[in-house]
Structures are given as C-alpha cells and as structure tokens.
Amino acid sequence: MYRIKSIWIGSISLVILLLLLYGCSTTNNTQTTSTQAGASATGATSQEAQIAQSVFQAINQSRVANGLPPLKWSNALAKSARQHDLAMQAANTLSHQLPGEPALGDRESQQGINWTFAAENVGETTDQSVNGALGLHQAMMNEKPPDDGHRQNILTTNANILGVDILIDQQHGLLWLTEDFAQV
C-alpha cells in the first residue's frame, strides 16, 4: 500500500507573510553536499540513509530525463525531513503538518535554510525496503494532471536543493518518506 501527499509554498507571498507574522530571523548555515555521508547526519540508520540516497538518485534521474538539472543534496533539509518523519511516526499519521509541529517553511528555516521556495512530498508504504521507497517515487512520477503535485515538486524549476529522509517504523510496520525541496 502506498500513500503520498505533496505541498509547495509560493516564494514571494509566503516570505512576506512569514516576515509579517514571525519577524525577520535568518541564518546562513545552508550546508549542501552531494555525498551519501550527509544522509547519515540526520540520525538515520545506515539502511535508512542508503534508501534515502536511492530516492535522491531516482529524483535526479527523473529530473535529467525531463531536461532539468539535478538537485544538490542538503544535510539541513534532510534533518528537516527527519524531524517530520519522526513526528508522523509518533502520530502514526501521514500529514504535512501535525498538531504542535512547525509548518514546512519554519522547519526548513529552523535548520538554517534561508529559502525563497519550499516544497515537500510525504509518503508511507508497508514495503520497508528500497523497493518500497522507489515504489513511492514511481507512484509520484506516474501522477497525471490535475492531481500531480508530487510530480510537479520533483520536476520543479524553483528548487535547487533537496533533502530526503526514510524512517523504517517497526512499531507500525511502515516506511515513512519525506522529501524537502528548497531554493536558496
């Protein structure tokens, strides 16, 4: 069983809204790397990090196949995604924002990302393997308009960095996936 959800945040209007609501607070720690070592910095197991890298590679392969440049890996976005996977696991709920959890843009900002565009795909599957995670990716890429938000996030021209997290949840028998996109 695959379940997926997508979200994106428009850059200018959201930035203005966040500035009005939350004040102006930025950080310049936007560490990005294209190496696999970054994935394990989130607290993920080596298996989870390897699966996350497989999804990251699949996303970039889909982008290149559609004439788009690959995204760069972001440790900070992977940490943001990890926090969200842990929140979904605790609530046993697939959602972009759980009660008491910061919104996507705030989660990314808390990790030091000074973004102008933010988007997120989330999914869950009972297949707790790389095949399950890649099955979620394929389901997202197979979406058709007008219900193709995941595909649009993956193929966006507005993002230049990406963090992917996988959480294997033995308690609920699920694999949780969060993909956080941003433009910096």
Coordinates of C-alpha atoms in Angstrom, one line a residue:
M1 CA 0.0 0.0 0.0
Y2 CA 1.3 3.4 -1.0
R3 CA 0.0 6.8 0.4
I4 CA 1.5 10.1 -0.7
K5 CA 0.9 13.8 -0.1
S6 CA 2.6 16.9 -1.6
I7 CA 2.8 20.6 -0.7
W8 CA 4.5 23.7 -2.1
I9 CA 4.8 27.2 -0.8
G10 CA 5.0 30.2 -3.2
S11 CA 8.1 32.2 -2.7
I12 CA 7.2 35.9 -2.6
S13 CA 3.9 35.9 -0.8
L14 CA 4.9 33.4 1.8
V15 CA 8.2 35.2 2.6
I16 CA 6.2 38.4 3.0
L17 CA 3.7 36.7 5.2
L18 CA 6.4 35.0 7.3
L19 CA 8.2 38.3 7.8
L20 CA 5.0 39.9 9.0
L21 CA 4.0 37.1 11.3
Y22 CA 7.3 35.9 12.7
G23 CA 9.7 38.8 12.3
C24 CA 12.9 38.7 10.3
S25 CA 15.2 35.9 11.6
T26 CA 17.7 34.2 9.2
T27 CA 20.8 32.0 9.5
N28 CA 23.5 31.4 6.9
N29 CA 24.1 27.7 7.6
T30 CA 23.0 26.0 4.4
Q31 CA 25.5 23.2 4.2
T32 CA 24.9 21.2 1.0
T33 CA 26.8 18.2 -0.3
S34 CA 26.2 15.6 -2.9
T35 CA 27.7 12.8 -0.9
Q36 CA 26.0 9.9 0.8
A37 CA 27.7 10.8 4.1
G38 CA 25.2 13.7 4.5
A39 CA 22.2 11.4 4.9
S40 CA 23.5 9.7 8.0
A41 CA 23.9 13.1 9.7
T42 CA 20.2 13.1 10.4
G43 CA 20.3 10.2 12.9
A44 CA 19.0 7.7 10.3
T45 CA 20.3 4.1 10.3
S46 CA 22.7 3.2 7.6
Q47 CA 19.9 1.2 5.9
E48 CA 17.6 4.3 6.0
A49 CA 20.4 6.5 4.7
Q50 CA 21.1 4.2 1.8
I51 CA 17.4 4.1 0.9
A52 CA 17.2 7.9 1.1
Q53 CA 20.2 8.1 -1.3
S54 CA 18.4 5.7 -3.7
V55 CA 15.3 8.0 -3.7
F56 CA 17.6 11.1 -4.1
Q57 CA 19.2 9.5 -7.1
A58 CA 15.8 8.5 -8.6
I59 CA 14.6 12.0 -8.2
N60 CA 17.6 13.4 -10.1
Q61 CA 17.3 10.7 -12.8
S62 CA 13.7 11.7 -13.3
R63 CA 14.8 15.4 -13.5
V64 CA 17.5 14.7 -16.0
A65 CA 15.2 12.6 -18.1
N66 CA 12.9 15.6 -18.2
G67 CA 15.6 18.0 -19.3
L68 CA 16.1 19.5 -15.8
P69 CA 19.3 19.9 -13.8
P70 CA 19.9 17.6 -10.8
L71 CA 19.2 19.0 -7.3
K72 CA 22.0 19.2 -4.8
W73 CA 21.9 17.2 -1.5
S74 CA 21.2 19.3 1.6
N75 CA 22.1 18.0 5.0
A76 CA 19.9 20.7 6.6
L77 CA 16.8 19.7 4.5
A78 CA 17.5 16.0 5.3
K79 CA 17.4 17.0 9.0
S80 CA 14.1 18.8 8.5
A81 CA 12.7 15.8 6.7
R82 CA 13.9 13.5 9.5
Q83 CA 12.1 15.6 12.1
H84 CA 8.9 15.4 10.1
D85 CA 9.2 11.6 9.7
L86 CA 9.7 11.2 13.4
A87 CA 6.6 13.4 14.0
M88 CA 4.5 11.3 11.5
Q89 CA 5.7 8.1 13.2
A90 CA 4.8 9.4 16.7
A91 CA 1.3 10.3 15.5
N92 CA 1.0 7.3 13.1
T93 CA -0.4 9.8 10.6
L94 CA 0.6 10.9 7.1
S95 CA 0.4 14.6 7.1
H96 CA 2.4 17.7 6.1
Q97 CA 1.8 19.3 9.5
L98 CA 0.9 17.7 12.7
P99 CA -0.6 19.4 15.8
G100 CA 2.1 21.4 17.6
E101 CA 4.6 20.9 14.7
P102 CA 6.0 24.0 12.8
A103 CA 4.9 24.5 9.2
L104 CA 7.2 23.3 6.4
G105 CA 8.9 26.7 5.8
D106 CA 9.5 27.1 9.6
R107 CA 11.0 23.6 9.8
E108 CA 13.4 24.4 6.9
S109 CA 14.3 27.8 8.4
Q110 CA 15.0 26.2 11.8
Q111 CA 17.6 24.1 10.1
G112 CA 19.4 27.2 8.7
I113 CA 17.9 27.3 5.3
N114 CA 17.3 30.8 4.0
W115 CA 14.9 29.7 1.3
T116 CA 12.9 31.5 -1.3
F117 CA 10.9 28.4 -2.3
A118 CA 9.9 25.4 -0.2
A119 CA 8.0 22.2 -1.1
E120 CA 7.5 18.8 0.4
N121 CA 6.4 15.3 -0.6
V122 CA 5.5 12.8 2.0
G123 CA 4.5 9.1 1.7
E124 CA 4.2 5.9 3.5
T125 CA 4.3 2.2 2.5
T126 CA 4.2 -1.1 4.2
D127 CA 7.1 -2.3 2.0
Q128 CA 10.0 -1.3 4.3
S129 CA 12.7 -1.7 1.6
V130 CA 14.4 0.2 -1.1
N131 CA 11.7 -1.2 -3.5
G132 CA 9.0 0.3 -1.3
A133 CA 10.6 3.7 -1.3
L134 CA 11.3 3.6 -5.0
G135 CA 7.7 2.4 -5.5
L136 CA 6.5 5.7 -3.7
H137 CA 8.8 7.6 -6.1
Q138 CA 7.3 5.8 -9.1
A139 CA 3.8 6.4 -7.9
M140 CA 4.6 10.2 -7.6
M141 CA 6.1 10.3 -11.1
N142 CA 3.1 8.4 -12.5
E143 CA 0.6 11.1 -11.4
K144 CA -1.4 12.9 -14.0
P145 CA -2.7 16.5 -14.0
P146 CA -4.5 17.9 -12.3
D147 CA -3.6 15.6 -9.4
D148 CA 0.2 15.6 -9.9
G149 CA 1.5 17.7 -7.1
H150 CA 4.3 15.3 -6.2
R151 CA 5.4 15.1 -9.8
Q152 CA 5.4 18.9 -10.0
N153 CA 7.5 19.2 -6.9
I154 CA 10.0 16.6 -8.2
L155 CA 10.2 18.4 -11.6
T156 CA 10.1 22.0 -10.3
T157 CA 12.4 24.6 -11.7
N158 CA 12.0 26.6 -8.5
A159 CA 14.2 24.3 -6.3
N160 CA 18.0 23.8 -6.3
I161 CA 18.5 21.7 -3.2
L162 CA 16.8 18.6 -1.7
G163 CA 16.9 16.6 1.5
V164 CA 15.3 13.1 1.7
D165 CA 14.7 11.1 4.8
I166 CA 13.5 7.5 5.2
L167 CA 12.2 6.2 8.6
I168 CA 11.7 2.5 9.0
D169 CA 9.0 2.1 11.6
Q170 CA 8.9 -1.4 13.0
Q171 CA 6.1 -0.5 15.5
H172 CA 3.6 0.4 12.8
G173 CA 5.1 -1.7 10.0
L174 CA 5.7 1.3 7.8
L175 CA 8.3 3.1 5.8
W176 CA 7.9 6.9 6.1
L177 CA 9.3 9.1 3.3
T178 CA 9.8 12.9 3.4
E179 CA 11.3 14.9 0.6
D180 CA 12.0 18.5 1.4
F181 CA 12.8 20.8 -1.5
A182 CA 14.1 24.4 -1.4
Q183 CA 15.6 27.3 -3.4
V184 CA 18.5 29.1 -1.8

